[in-house]
Amino acid sequence: MSGTADLEMKEHHLTTPATPEDLAKLELGDVVYFDGLIFTGRIGLYKKLFDEKAPPPVDIASLTNVTFHCSPAVGQNESGEWEVAAVTATASFRFEKHLPLLMDGHGVRCVIGKGGMAQQFYEDHFKRLGAVFLNTVGYGIGAQYGRGITGVKDVYWLDELGIAQAMWVFEVKNFGPFLVECDARGNSLYQMALAETNVELGKLYEGLPLPTLKRMGEVHNPEDEVF
Amino acid sequence: MPIVETQAISSELIREVAFELNRRAAIGIPKDVGDSIADMAERETQKLSKFVLLEIVNNYKVAVDEQRPMCADTGLPRFYAKIGNDAALEGGFVALERSVRQGTADATERVPLRPNRVHPITRHDYNNNVGIHAPTVDYSWEPDVDWIELTSFHKGGLFGGDYRMLFPTDGIDGIKRFFLDVISEFFKRGLSCQPAIVGIGIGGTKDTCVRLAKEAACLRVVGDRNPDPQIAELEEDLNDLGRRTSLGPMGFKGEGAVMDTHIEVAYTHTGGMPISIHHQCFALRRATARIHPDGRVEYRENPFWFTDYYRRDSVA
């Protein structure tokens, strides 16, 4: 298997909704920017849609197929228009339960987030649907992403969910950069990266004993992950 | 000793300063951290990691140029207050806390900050980062001065912190293993949003070592060493260990992602060595102001929180 040093990191500028052909040509480590519409979603929205089974406030599939696990730092100007100052992703692995429902039921094929998802999850859902997972960079480069948001098309369930959990629909231009973490074939950049970093990390543990006091539920192998 | 007539520090001024500190913290990266990341970007040899570091450097610039929060997760705004022993506060400490809460609500609306603070069960959000025990205010005291100092810090919330009860038999190796364990937990996939400042609290009680780890990560600048030479040496050793993990920004292979390690200690139970570790991300949001009784306000980047008095080990 080739390593991260061999990645080409090609740059792509996509317009939403992203076509299957757009997504198929993305390779691990490529850098992506968007023009068009994206919508935000995290646990507040997912609980409302999938646990409470509330009717969606808008036909998501006709809007865009790109979602972003985030919420904005946003204010209103004097004429009451929303102005997004910055956006930053929140960790995506917590959304395993609901994400397939969003992808299968609402046409989402491109997920922007933080940290990626488990390999098995990619194989079960992303590969099946030809979908991709894009990581934000850093992750805290919110000012750059804020600059790419040119307007707020709509915000739904603001009163019930609050600013941080509401569903925001952003108009975006040159919105990025995002790194391809899972391609449409279910391959993961993090699986590649973990294989590389575990080599050095493992060596450093040699000669360091386990702590005297154990705790239930801990992992002890440095190659394991915490989720 | 003559009684000195001290002018009370106005609560309205504290409110203005609390707002301004939140604004400054959210937007401008402190120089020690900005320089550290730029230096790491320069030295990084792996292309993915270098790409990430250069984007971080660029983001610091965009935030200042366009006056945007550097990260949209504006964290949980909190305050550290150092109170001069001779300072007088108009309305007392209740007024100070009210001013700080109002300044945080004002900043949430006007900077803007993201209203992150919700009720833990109902998830109710006042949309102003104020609520029960929010924002947190921690206090320390300083003898023979009549000013107060406020530091605003926006703390990310979810990852990069851990606690372990070690024992004297675990020793320095036990500390090193815990240091590596927390990196294994949270540097993979970049959950800590590293490069990070690693704060370590050793000793005291469970709550004290967790508090000290956070203060060590948040309130000491990159390059600062603990005045105790033995602890300073351990800080350097752990910096070296962090570099050798090969875990870079976002968890990609790289030249390491520990900006600095800061250790604070507290006298502890004779049988134990409790320890806590705290990773502070590269979007480090802090700003400090000293407020004098005559209304002068001096803003600065270094909190100088760990004074000799704060670390004292004597009865006096």
Coordinates of C-alpha atoms in Angstrom, one line a residue:
Chain A
M1 CA 0.0 0.0 0.0
S2 CA 1.3 3.4 -0.9
G3 CA 1.7 6.0 1.9
T4 CA 0.5 9.5 2.5
A5 CA 3.8 10.9 1.1
D6 CA 2.7 9.6 -2.3
L7 CA -0.6 11.4 -2.3
E8 CA -1.1 13.9 -5.2
M9 CA -3.3 16.3 -3.2
K10 CA -5.1 17.5 -6.4
E11 CA -7.4 20.5 -6.1
H12 CA -11.0 20.3 -7.1
H13 CA -13.7 23.0 -7.4
L14 CA -17.2 21.5 -7.3
T15 CA -20.6 23.0 -7.6
T16 CA -23.5 21.6 -5.5
P17 CA -25.2 19.3 -5.9
A18 CA -22.1 17.2 -6.5
T19 CA -22.6 14.7 -9.3
P20 CA -21.7 11.0 -9.0
E21 CA -18.9 11.7 -11.5
D22 CA -17.6 14.6 -9.4
L23 CA -17.4 12.4 -6.3
A24 CA -16.0 9.3 -8.1
K25 CA -12.9 11.3 -9.3
L26 CA -12.0 12.4 -5.8
E27 CA -9.0 10.6 -4.3
L28 CA -7.7 10.4 -0.8
G29 CA -5.9 13.6 0.3
D30 CA -7.3 15.7 -2.6
V31 CA -8.3 19.2 -1.7
V32 CA -11.9 20.3 -2.4
Y33 CA -13.7 23.6 -2.6
F34 CA -17.5 24.2 -3.1
D35 CA -19.8 26.7 -4.8
G36 CA -23.5 26.4 -4.2
L37 CA -25.5 25.3 -1.2
I38 CA -24.7 23.3 1.9
F39 CA -26.7 22.5 5.0
T40 CA -25.6 22.0 8.5
G41 CA -26.7 19.2 10.8
R42 CA -25.7 17.7 14.2
I43 CA -27.4 15.9 17.0
G44 CA -30.3 18.4 17.6
L45 CA -31.4 18.1 13.9
Y46 CA -30.9 14.4 13.8
K47 CA -33.0 13.8 16.9
K48 CA -35.8 15.9 15.6
L49 CA -35.8 14.3 12.1
F50 CA -35.1 10.7 13.0
D51 CA -36.1 10.1 16.7
E52 CA -39.1 12.5 16.9
K53 CA -39.8 11.8 13.2
A54 CA -40.7 15.4 12.6
P55 CA -41.4 16.2 8.9
P56 CA -38.3 17.8 7.4
P57 CA -38.8 21.6 7.2
V58 CA -37.6 21.6 3.5
D59 CA -37.1 19.0 0.8
I60 CA -33.4 18.4 1.5
A61 CA -32.7 16.3 -1.6
S62 CA -33.9 19.1 -3.9
L63 CA -31.7 21.6 -2.1
T64 CA -28.2 20.0 -2.1
N65 CA -26.4 16.7 -1.4
V66 CA -23.7 18.2 0.8
T67 CA -24.0 18.4 4.6
F68 CA -21.6 19.8 7.2
H69 CA -21.3 18.6 10.8
C70 CA -20.9 22.1 12.3
S71 CA -22.6 25.2 13.6
P72 CA -21.7 28.8 13.0
A73 CA -20.5 31.8 15.0
V74 CA -23.2 34.0 13.5
G75 CA -24.7 37.5 14.2
Q76 CA -27.5 39.6 12.7
N77 CA -26.7 43.0 11.0
E78 CA -28.9 46.1 11.5
S79 CA -31.4 45.0 8.8
G80 CA -31.8 41.6 10.5
E81 CA -29.8 39.6 7.9
W82 CA -27.6 36.7 9.3
E83 CA -23.9 37.2 8.8
V84 CA -21.7 34.1 9.4
A85 CA -18.3 35.0 10.9
A86 CA -16.9 31.5 11.2
V87 CA -17.8 27.8 11.0
T88 CA -15.9 24.9 12.5
A89 CA -16.7 21.2 12.3
T90 CA -17.6 19.0 15.2
A91 CA -16.5 15.4 15.6
S92 CA -18.4 13.1 13.2
F93 CA -18.1 9.7 14.7
R94 CA -20.9 10.5 17.2
F95 CA -23.4 10.5 14.3
E96 CA -23.1 6.9 13.2
K97 CA -26.6 6.1 14.3
H98 CA -28.3 8.8 12.2
L99 CA -26.1 9.5 9.3
P100 CA -27.2 6.5 7.2
L101 CA -30.8 7.8 7.6
L102 CA -29.8 11.1 6.2
M103 CA -27.9 9.6 3.3
D104 CA -30.5 7.0 2.4
G105 CA -33.5 9.1 3.0
H106 CA -32.5 12.6 1.9
G107 CA -29.9 12.0 -0.8
V108 CA -26.8 13.2 1.0
R109 CA -23.7 12.0 -0.8
C110 CA -21.0 14.3 0.6
V111 CA -20.4 14.7 4.4
I112 CA -18.0 17.4 5.7
G113 CA -16.9 16.9 9.3
K114 CA -14.1 16.3 11.7
G115 CA -12.1 13.1 12.4
G116 CA -13.8 10.8 9.9
M117 CA -15.7 7.7 10.7
A118 CA -14.9 4.0 11.3
Q119 CA -13.7 2.0 8.4
Q120 CA -16.6 -0.5 8.7
F121 CA -19.0 2.4 8.5
Y122 CA -17.5 3.6 5.3
E123 CA -17.8 0.2 3.8
D124 CA -21.4 -0.3 4.9
H125 CA -22.6 3.1 3.7
F126 CA -20.3 5.3 1.8
K127 CA -19.0 2.6 -0.6
R128 CA -22.6 1.4 -1.2
L129 CA -23.8 4.9 -2.1
G130 CA -20.7 6.2 -3.8
A131 CA -20.5 8.9 -1.2
V132 CA -17.5 10.8 0.2
F133 CA -16.4 12.1 3.6
L134 CA -14.4 15.3 3.6
N135 CA -12.4 16.5 6.6
T136 CA -12.2 20.1 7.5
V137 CA -8.5 21.2 7.8
G138 CA -6.9 21.8 11.1
Y139 CA -9.6 21.6 12.4
G140 CA -10.0 25.1 13.8
I141 CA -9.6 27.2 10.7
G142 CA -13.1 28.7 11.1
A143 CA -12.3 32.2 9.8
Q144 CA -11.3 30.8 6.4
Y145 CA -14.5 28.8 6.2
G146 CA -16.5 31.8 7.4
R147 CA -15.1 33.8 4.4
G148 CA -16.5 31.1 2.0
I149 CA -20.1 31.6 3.2
T150 CA -21.6 34.4 1.2
G151 CA -25.1 34.2 2.7
V152 CA -27.7 32.4 4.8
K153 CA -30.4 31.0 2.5
D154 CA -32.5 29.8 5.4
V155 CA -32.4 28.6 9.0
Y156 CA -34.8 26.0 10.3
W157 CA -35.9 25.1 13.8
L158 CA -33.9 28.0 15.2
D159 CA -36.3 28.6 18.1
E160 CA -36.5 24.9 19.2
L161 CA -32.9 24.0 18.7
G162 CA -30.9 27.2 19.2
I163 CA -28.2 28.7 17.0
A164 CA -25.7 25.9 17.6
Q165 CA -28.1 23.0 16.7
A166 CA -30.4 24.6 14.1
M167 CA -30.4 23.5 10.5
W168 CA -28.6 26.3 8.5
V169 CA -28.6 26.4 4.7
F170 CA -25.5 28.4 3.6
E171 CA -24.8 29.9 0.2
V172 CA -21.1 29.3 -0.4
K173 CA -18.4 30.3 -2.8
N174 CA -14.9 29.0 -3.0
F175 CA -15.8 27.3 0.3
G176 CA -12.8 25.2 1.5
P177 CA -10.3 23.7 1.7
F178 CA -11.5 20.2 2.6
L179 CA -9.5 17.0 2.5
V180 CA -10.8 13.8 1.0
E181 CA -10.9 11.4 4.0
C182 CA -13.1 8.7 2.5
D183 CA -13.4 8.3 -1.3
A184 CA -16.4 6.9 -3.1
R185 CA -14.9 3.4 -3.0
G186 CA -14.8 3.4 0.8
N187 CA -11.0 3.9 1.2
S188 CA -9.9 6.0 4.2
L189 CA -7.0 8.5 4.5
Y190 CA -7.0 7.9 8.3
Q191 CA -6.5 4.2 7.9
M192 CA -3.4 5.0 5.8
A193 CA -2.2 7.6 8.4
L194 CA -2.8 5.4 11.4
A195 CA -0.8 2.6 9.9
E196 CA 2.1 5.0 9.5
T197 CA 2.0 6.7 12.9
N198 CA 1.4 3.5 14.9
V199 CA 4.9 2.3 14.0
E200 CA 6.7 5.1 15.9
L201 CA 4.1 5.3 18.7
G202 CA 4.4 1.6 19.5
K203 CA 8.2 1.8 19.9
L204 CA 7.9 4.6 22.5
Y205 CA 5.8 2.4 24.8
E206 CA 8.6 -0.2 25.2
G207 CA 9.7 -0.4 28.8
L208 CA 6.8 1.6 30.2
P209 CA 4.6 -0.5 32.4
L210 CA 0.8 -0.4 32.7
P211 CA -0.4 1.8 35.6
T212 CA -0.8 0.1 39.0
L213 CA -4.5 0.9 39.1
K214 CA -6.7 -0.2 36.2
R215 CA -10.1 1.3 35.2
M216 CA -13.0 -0.5 33.6
G217 CA -13.5 0.1 30.0
E218 CA -10.1 1.4 29.1
V219 CA -8.1 0.4 26.0
H220 CA -4.5 -0.5 26.7
N221 CA -3.0 -1.2 23.3
P222 CA -1.7 2.1 21.8
E223 CA -2.7 0.9 18.3
D224 CA -6.4 0.9 19.4
E225 CA -8.6 3.9 19.0
V226 CA -10.9 5.3 21.6
F227 CA -14.1 5.0 19.6
Chain B
M1 CA 0.3 51.2 59.2
P2 CA -1.6 54.1 57.7
I3 CA -5.0 53.3 56.2
V4 CA -4.8 53.9 52.4
E5 CA -8.0 55.3 50.8
T6 CA -8.5 53.0 47.9
Q7 CA -10.7 53.9 44.9
A8 CA -13.2 51.2 44.0
I9 CA -12.9 49.6 40.5
S10 CA -16.1 50.4 38.7
S11 CA -18.3 47.5 37.7
E12 CA -19.3 49.2 34.4
L13 CA -15.6 49.2 33.5
I14 CA -15.3 45.5 34.4
R15 CA -18.2 44.8 32.1
E16 CA -16.5 46.7 29.2
V17 CA -13.2 45.0 29.8
A18 CA -14.9 41.5 30.0
F19 CA -16.5 42.2 26.5
E20 CA -13.3 43.5 25.0
L21 CA -11.3 40.5 26.4
N22 CA -13.8 38.1 24.8
R23 CA -13.5 39.9 21.5
R24 CA -9.7 40.0 21.5
A25 CA -9.4 36.3 22.6
A26 CA -11.8 35.2 19.8
I27 CA -10.0 36.9 17.0
G28 CA -6.2 37.4 17.5
I29 CA -3.8 34.6 18.0
P30 CA -1.3 35.3 20.8
K31 CA 2.2 35.8 19.4
D32 CA 3.8 32.9 21.3
V33 CA 1.4 30.4 19.7
G34 CA 1.4 32.1 16.3
D35 CA 5.2 32.0 16.2
S36 CA 5.3 28.4 17.4
I37 CA 2.9 27.2 14.7
A38 CA 4.7 29.1 12.0
D39 CA 8.0 27.6 13.2
M40 CA 6.4 24.1 13.1
A41 CA 5.1 24.7 9.5
E42 CA 8.6 25.7 8.5
R43 CA 10.2 22.6 9.9
E44 CA 7.6 20.1 8.9
T45 CA 8.8 17.5 6.3
Q46 CA 5.6 15.6 5.6
K47 CA 3.4 17.2 2.9
L48 CA 0.0 16.5 4.4
S49 CA 1.1 17.8 7.8
K50 CA 2.8 20.8 6.2
F51 CA -0.4 21.6 4.2
V52 CA -2.4 21.6 7.4
L53 CA 0.1 23.8 9.3
L54 CA 0.2 26.3 6.5
E55 CA -3.6 26.6 6.4
I56 CA -3.6 27.2 10.2
V57 CA -1.1 30.0 9.7
N58 CA -3.2 31.4 7.0
N59 CA -6.3 31.2 9.1
Y60 CA -4.7 33.3 11.9
K61 CA -4.2 36.0 9.3
V62 CA -7.7 35.8 7.8
A63 CA -9.2 36.1 11.3
V64 CA -7.3 39.3 12.1
D65 CA -7.6 40.8 8.6
E66 CA -11.3 40.3 8.5
Q67 CA -12.0 40.5 12.2
R68 CA -13.6 37.0 12.3
P69 CA -13.4 34.5 15.2
M70 CA -10.4 32.3 14.3
C71 CA -12.5 29.2 15.1
A72 CA -16.3 29.0 15.1
D73 CA -16.3 26.7 18.1
T74 CA -15.7 29.7 20.3
G75 CA -15.7 27.1 23.1
L76 CA -16.8 27.7 26.6
P77 CA -15.9 31.3 27.5
R78 CA -14.4 31.4 31.1
F79 CA -12.5 33.9 33.2
Y80 CA -9.5 33.8 35.5
A81 CA -9.5 36.7 38.0
K82 CA -6.4 37.6 39.9
I83 CA -7.4 40.0 42.7
G84 CA -5.0 42.3 44.4
N85 CA -5.2 42.1 48.1
D86 CA -5.6 45.9 48.4
A87 CA -8.1 46.2 45.5
A88 CA -11.6 47.4 46.2
L89 CA -14.5 46.6 43.9
E90 CA -17.6 48.8 43.4
G91 CA -20.5 46.5 44.5
G92 CA -18.0 43.8 45.6
F93 CA -17.5 40.4 44.1
V94 CA -21.2 39.9 43.3
A95 CA -21.0 43.0 41.0
L96 CA -17.8 41.6 39.5
E97 CA -19.4 38.3 38.6
R98 CA -22.5 40.1 37.3
S99 CA -20.3 42.3 35.0
V100 CA -18.4 39.3 33.7
R101 CA -21.6 37.5 32.9
Q102 CA -23.1 40.5 31.2
G103 CA -19.8 41.1 29.2
T104 CA -20.0 37.5 28.0
A105 CA -23.6 37.8 26.9
D106 CA -22.7 41.1 25.1
A107 CA -19.8 39.4 23.3
T108 CA -21.8 36.4 22.3
E109 CA -24.2 38.7 20.4
R110 CA -21.8 41.3 19.1
V111 CA -18.4 39.6 18.3
P112 CA -20.3 37.1 17.6
L113 CA -19.4 34.0 19.6
R114 CA -21.2 30.8 19.2
P115 CA -23.7 30.2 22.0
N116 CA -22.3 26.9 23.1
R117 CA -23.6 26.7 26.7
V118 CA -26.6 24.5 27.1
H119 CA -28.3 22.8 30.0
P120 CA -26.7 19.3 30.2
I121 CA -30.0 17.4 30.3
T122 CA -32.6 19.5 28.6
R123 CA -30.0 21.0 26.2
H124 CA -31.8 24.4 26.7
D125 CA -29.7 27.3 25.3
Y126 CA -30.1 30.9 26.3
N127 CA -28.0 31.8 23.2
N128 CA -25.7 34.0 25.3
N129 CA -23.1 31.6 26.8
V130 CA -24.5 32.3 30.3
G131 CA -26.2 29.7 32.5
I132 CA -25.8 27.7 35.7
H133 CA -22.0 27.9 36.6
A134 CA -21.4 29.6 33.3
P135 CA -19.1 31.3 32.6
T136 CA -16.8 29.8 35.1
V137 CA -14.8 32.3 37.1
D138 CA -11.6 31.1 38.9
Y139 CA -9.9 33.3 41.4
S140 CA -6.4 33.8 42.7
W141 CA -4.9 36.5 44.9
E142 CA -1.9 38.7 44.8
P143 CA -0.4 40.5 47.9
D144 CA 0.5 44.2 48.1
V145 CA -1.2 45.4 44.9
D146 CA -4.5 47.3 44.3
W147 CA -5.3 46.2 40.7
I148 CA -7.3 43.3 39.4
E149 CA -6.5 41.2 36.4
L150 CA -9.0 39.4 34.2
T151 CA -8.1 36.7 31.7
S152 CA -10.7 35.6 29.2
F153 CA -10.2 32.1 27.8
H154 CA -12.4 30.2 25.3
K155 CA -12.0 26.6 26.0
G156 CA -12.9 23.8 23.5
G157 CA -14.9 21.3 25.3
L158 CA -15.0 17.7 24.2
F159 CA -11.6 16.0 23.8
G160 CA -8.0 16.1 24.9
G161 CA -8.4 15.8 28.6
D162 CA -7.9 12.9 31.0
Y163 CA -7.3 11.9 34.6
R164 CA -5.5 9.0 36.3
M165 CA -4.8 8.0 39.9
L166 CA -1.1 7.0 39.8
F167 CA 0.9 5.9 42.9
P168 CA 4.4 6.6 43.9
T169 CA 5.4 3.2 42.5
D170 CA 4.3 4.3 39.0
G171 CA 6.9 7.0 39.2
I172 CA 8.2 9.1 36.3
D173 CA 7.6 6.2 33.9
G174 CA 3.9 6.2 34.9
I175 CA 3.8 9.9 34.0
K176 CA 5.4 9.3 30.7
R177 CA 3.0 6.4 29.9
F178 CA 0.0 8.6 30.7
F179 CA 1.4 11.4 28.6
L180 CA 1.7 8.9 25.7
D181 CA -1.8 7.4 26.4
V182 CA -3.5 10.8 26.2
I183 CA -1.7 11.5 22.9
S184 CA -2.8 8.0 21.7
E185 CA -6.3 8.8 22.6
F186 CA -6.7 12.3 21.2
F187 CA -4.0 13.1 18.7
K188 CA -5.2 10.3 16.4
R189 CA -7.6 11.8 13.8
G190 CA -6.7 15.2 15.4
L191 CA -9.4 15.1 18.0
S192 CA -7.3 17.4 20.2
C193 CA -7.0 19.9 17.3
Q194 CA -3.3 19.7 17.7
P195 CA -0.6 21.2 17.6
A196 CA -1.4 21.5 21.3
I197 CA 0.0 22.9 24.5
V198 CA 0.0 20.0 26.9
G199 CA -0.8 21.0 30.4
I200 CA -0.1 18.5 33.2
G201 CA -1.3 18.8 36.8
I202 CA 0.4 16.4 39.2
G203 CA -0.6 15.9 42.9
G204 CA -3.1 17.7 45.0
T205 CA -6.6 16.1 44.9
K206 CA -8.4 14.9 41.8
D207 CA -10.1 18.3 41.3
T208 CA -6.9 20.2 42.0
C209 CA -4.8 18.3 39.5
V210 CA -7.5 18.7 36.8
R211 CA -7.7 22.4 37.5
L212 CA -3.9 22.8 37.4
A213 CA -3.6 20.8 34.2
K214 CA -6.1 23.2 32.5
E215 CA -4.4 26.3 34.0
A216 CA -0.9 25.0 32.9
A217 CA -2.2 24.5 29.3
C218 CA -4.1 27.7 29.1
L219 CA -2.3 30.3 31.2
R220 CA 1.4 29.7 30.5
V221 CA 2.9 30.9 27.2
V222 CA 4.9 28.7 24.8
G223 CA 8.6 28.5 26.0
D224 CA 7.8 29.1 29.6
R225 CA 9.5 26.7 32.0
N226 CA 8.5 25.7 35.6
P227 CA 10.9 27.5 38.0
D228 CA 11.7 24.1 39.7
P229 CA 14.6 22.7 37.7
Q230 CA 13.5 19.1 38.1
I231 CA 10.1 19.8 36.8
A232 CA 11.5 22.0 34.0
E233 CA 13.6 19.0 32.9
L234 CA 10.6 16.7 32.9
E235 CA 8.8 19.3 30.7
E236 CA 11.7 19.2 28.2
D237 CA 11.7 15.4 28.3
L238 CA 8.0 15.2 27.5
N239 CA 8.4 17.7 24.7
D240 CA 10.9 15.4 23.2
L241 CA 8.7 12.3 23.7
G242 CA 5.8 14.2 22.0
R243 CA 7.9 15.0 19.0
R244 CA 9.0 11.4 18.6
T245 CA 5.4 10.1 18.5
S246 CA 5.3 11.1 14.8
L247 CA 1.7 12.2 15.3
G248 CA 1.4 15.5 13.6
P249 CA -1.6 17.9 13.0
M250 CA -4.9 16.1 12.4
G251 CA -3.1 12.9 13.3
F252 CA -1.2 12.7 10.1
K253 CA 2.5 11.5 10.1
G254 CA 4.7 14.5 11.0
E255 CA 7.4 16.0 13.1
G256 CA 5.1 15.9 16.2
A257 CA 2.4 18.3 17.4
V258 CA 3.3 19.3 20.9
M259 CA 3.9 23.1 21.0
D260 CA 5.1 22.9 24.6
T261 CA 4.5 20.9 27.8
H262 CA 3.7 22.8 31.1
I263 CA 3.7 21.0 34.4
E264 CA 2.2 22.3 37.7
V265 CA 2.4 20.4 41.0
A266 CA 0.5 20.4 44.2
Y267 CA 1.3 18.7 47.5
T268 CA -0.7 15.5 47.6
H269 CA -1.8 12.5 49.7
T270 CA 1.3 10.5 51.0
G271 CA 0.0 7.4 49.2
G272 CA -0.9 8.7 45.8
M273 CA 0.1 10.7 42.7
P274 CA -3.0 11.8 41.0
I275 CA -2.4 13.3 37.5
S276 CA -4.4 15.1 34.9
I277 CA -3.5 16.0 31.3
H278 CA -5.1 18.7 29.2
H279 CA -4.5 19.4 25.5
Q280 CA -5.0 23.0 24.5
C281 CA -5.6 23.4 20.7
F282 CA -3.8 25.6 18.3
A283 CA -6.8 28.0 18.1
L284 CA -5.7 29.3 21.5
R285 CA -8.1 32.1 22.6
R286 CA -6.8 34.1 25.5
A287 CA -6.5 37.8 26.5
T288 CA -5.6 39.5 29.8
A289 CA -6.2 42.9 31.2
R290 CA -5.0 44.7 34.3
I291 CA -7.6 47.1 35.7
H292 CA -6.3 49.8 38.0
P293 CA -8.4 51.7 40.6
D294 CA -8.0 55.0 38.6
G295 CA -9.6 53.4 35.6
R296 CA -6.5 52.6 33.5
V297 CA -6.7 49.3 31.6
E298 CA -3.6 47.6 30.3
Y299 CA -4.2 44.7 27.8
R300 CA -1.6 42.0 27.2
E301 CA -1.2 38.5 26.0
N302 CA 0.7 36.7 28.8
P303 CA -1.6 36.1 31.8
F304 CA 1.3 35.7 34.3
W305 CA -1.1 33.6 36.3
F306 CA 1.5 31.4 38.0
T307 CA 3.1 34.0 40.4
D308 CA 5.5 33.1 43.1
Y309 CA 2.7 33.7 45.6
Y310 CA 0.3 31.4 43.7
R311 CA 3.0 28.6 43.8
R312 CA 4.0 29.3 47.4
D313 CA 4.9 26.3 49.6
S314 CA 5.3 28.0 53.0
V315 CA 2.9 28.8 55.8
A316 CA 3.3 32.5 55.1

